[in-house]
Amino acid sequence: MGQTLTEKILDDHLVEGELETGEEIGIEIDQVLTQDTTGTMVWLQFEAMGLDEVQTEIAAQYCDHQTYQFDFKNTDDHRFLRSAAGTYGAYFSRPGNGICHNVHRENFAAPGKTLLGSDSHTPTPGGLGELAIGAGGIDVTVAMGGAPYYIEMPEIVNVRLEGELPEWATAKDVILELLRRLSVKGGVGKILEYTGPGVETLTAPERMTITNMGTELGATSSIFPTDEQTEDYLERVGRADEYEELQPDEDAEYDDEIVVDLSDLEPLIAQPSMPDNVVPVREVEGQDVNQVIVGSCTNGGYEDILPAAKMLEGREVNKKTEMIVAPGSKQASEMLAREGWVAEMMAAGVNFSEATCGACIGIGHVPASDSVSLRTFNRNFEGRSGIEDDNVFLCSPEVAAAAAIKGEIIDPRDLAEEEGDLEAPGIELPDEYDGSKADLITPDEAVDDELVKGPNIGDVPLKDQLGSDIAGEALLKMEDNITTDHIIPATQDILMYRSNIDKLSEFTLSRVDDTFAERAREADGGVLVAGENYGQGSSREHAAMCPMYLGIEAVLAQSFARIHRANLFNFGIVPLTIDEDTYADIDQGDEVEIVDDVYDAVTSGQEEFTVRVNGDEEYTATLDASERERDILAAGGKLAWTKEQAESGS
Ligand code: MIC
Ligand code: SF4
């Protein structure tokens, strides 16, 4: 039987297991990336494990999330990260050089390689045929130390693209259409592999908008085959020699198939406050727009900003609206500046930001109360913009620019008709991506050879070995689709404590209940209860680390998001699955007790656990875990387990 492209790359990198859906496999990782808000823990854990040198072909430390450095704590983090990259042999991308995914695709992403990154949008280079997966920080640490990455073999879904995008429909609309159809949990446990005649009609950057936002579907990864478009892009970024042709076998078998006819697509928009709340733009036309932002790792490339710039040429941003362009990389800013587009856009009323995540995680450009903000980003979870009751819509740069011109949400096709002379800009790649590399410090150019830790850089929190009893209050009962932004928000006042868990844990679940952290500390133990897809969104391991630090021992949820589930194991919290009826019966404040000897049950491979509620009713909860995951839990988390492994020489 023929192989899918995913299977071919996995086969090439397989060090343990077999490529059978649901089986645990260990794969070799060629490249790792980390960023500033997850990277400090990555390196602190690297140090705590006693590792002394990066072992992967490429390791890159980007500084992109908190580049405004409005507090010395951010700058100290960056100073520490530069010292860690220098000391251990990683590339260091200075603050302001751009978002990890954009800078990585420009400099390192290559067909056939594997990439593991401590950021959920790591799958972006799947658009170039790289198999890229997002993970918690400690998984990246361990891979960077040369160990395999373990994962349950996902289902492989064939997303067959047919036809060609009509005018004004874009790559963003392809992924919004998938979100509309499949929802934010539709991709959990799956890798989406794109095939079909529509593939060759999309340039590599367009493909990367799609693979980037596969994360919003909960997918493990998304990947495109490689072809002339891939080769063309690699040539333009000056890395033609890294091209390799990669296609699935003709008789490859997939677990499922979805067909998207590109020619049926029209401009779409995700309404507040979930990326899958998608409707045609025409359905929401006419709403006043206070703010428009073009940028982020989804649509912050040169090719994303250029269409907006072309649409604004000879026009102005409406007086009702503020428009901000935040390029994904300094290279994009530099090229647009040299070509005169930055000046054109400024003259039209655009405010230019440095290349950063910024507004995407509530750092700067916080929307006004009770106002509409249209953004080309990938996420619009409630409160993520920095204001609790926000109204953030997600759309393509074309739809964003149309709204900026009109001052209202409008389908660009309708704006074109109104304006008469507004042409669809289409997609255009530069002849050469020729931005300066001054901000990317290679391992050979490193300026530090020892770690520099400011006062905000704390220690890695540790947990004891798993005990026999888990009993305590259900401290919080939550609904479906709780995001890591709910668990540990990322806004500016909180982000600076990513290296200081004692302080950061004060904000745990504050977005759901601001008394939670205090109650958890007082209770010194307890469990969380949640609905479906608990922990969706980011890779931030702090969303497991902080509850662990506050004494949470187990999470009982109807289902878990992939990366967060792994993070719970990594920090010694038992993730138990419960059914809908059990969920309905447990109330916040109930006393929950696991009747089994937890340590024995976890280590002996027991799957069903008995949960007693209020000393009376009994329910069944399931631990669906591999032997390795059980060992990690038993050890009290991945750091302790890795150390144990090293000491026993295995
Ligand atoms: C996000 O988009 O939520 C982030 C901020 O990039 C996170 C990483 C983090 O929390 O530091 C992600 O996606 O993993
Ligand atoms: Fe940055 Fe937003 Fe992309 Fe996360 S989703 S990496 S915060 S731009």
XYZ file of N, CA, C and O in Angstrom, residues 115 203 292 308 325-326 375 396 424 455 506 527 577 630:
56
model
N 10.083 19.542 12.567
C 10.276 20.726 13.423
C 9.373 20.578 14.635
O 8.195 20.249 14.502
N 0.370 29.776 -3.859
C 1.800 30.011 -3.628
C 2.171 29.476 -2.241
O 1.285 29.251 -1.401
N -8.764 48.289 12.685
C -8.394 47.236 11.741
C -6.906 46.951 11.941
O -6.105 47.884 11.999
N -3.173 44.778 0.929
C -3.834 45.858 1.685
C -3.262 47.205 1.227
O -3.999 48.179 1.034
N -0.770 48.333 10.827
C -0.116 47.218 10.152
C 1.045 46.769 11.030
O 1.903 47.573 11.403
N 1.016 45.490 11.415
C 2.084 44.935 12.254
C 2.723 43.787 11.479
O 2.227 42.655 11.530
N -9.362 41.892 12.516
C -7.939 41.547 12.530
C -7.673 40.376 11.586
O -8.526 39.501 11.429
N -9.382 38.116 6.138
C -8.207 38.250 5.269
C -7.750 39.715 5.237
O -8.520 40.614 5.585
N -9.081 43.814 -7.551
C -8.610 42.760 -6.634
C -7.089 42.688 -6.731
O -6.550 42.505 -7.820
N 16.637 39.375 38.211
C 15.879 38.988 39.412
C 14.519 38.354 39.138
O 13.967 37.681 40.004
N -0.585 33.328 40.480
C -1.664 34.161 41.050
C -2.754 34.454 40.018
O -3.867 34.799 40.368
N -9.297 19.350 42.501
C -9.364 18.976 41.086
C -10.123 20.032 40.295
O -10.814 20.870 40.868
N -10.671 11.389 31.737
C -11.799 11.692 30.860
C -13.095 11.187 31.503
O -13.149 10.060 31.997
N 2.413 7.261 31.521
C 2.136 6.822 32.897
C 3.391 6.948 33.758
O 3.334 7.379 34.905
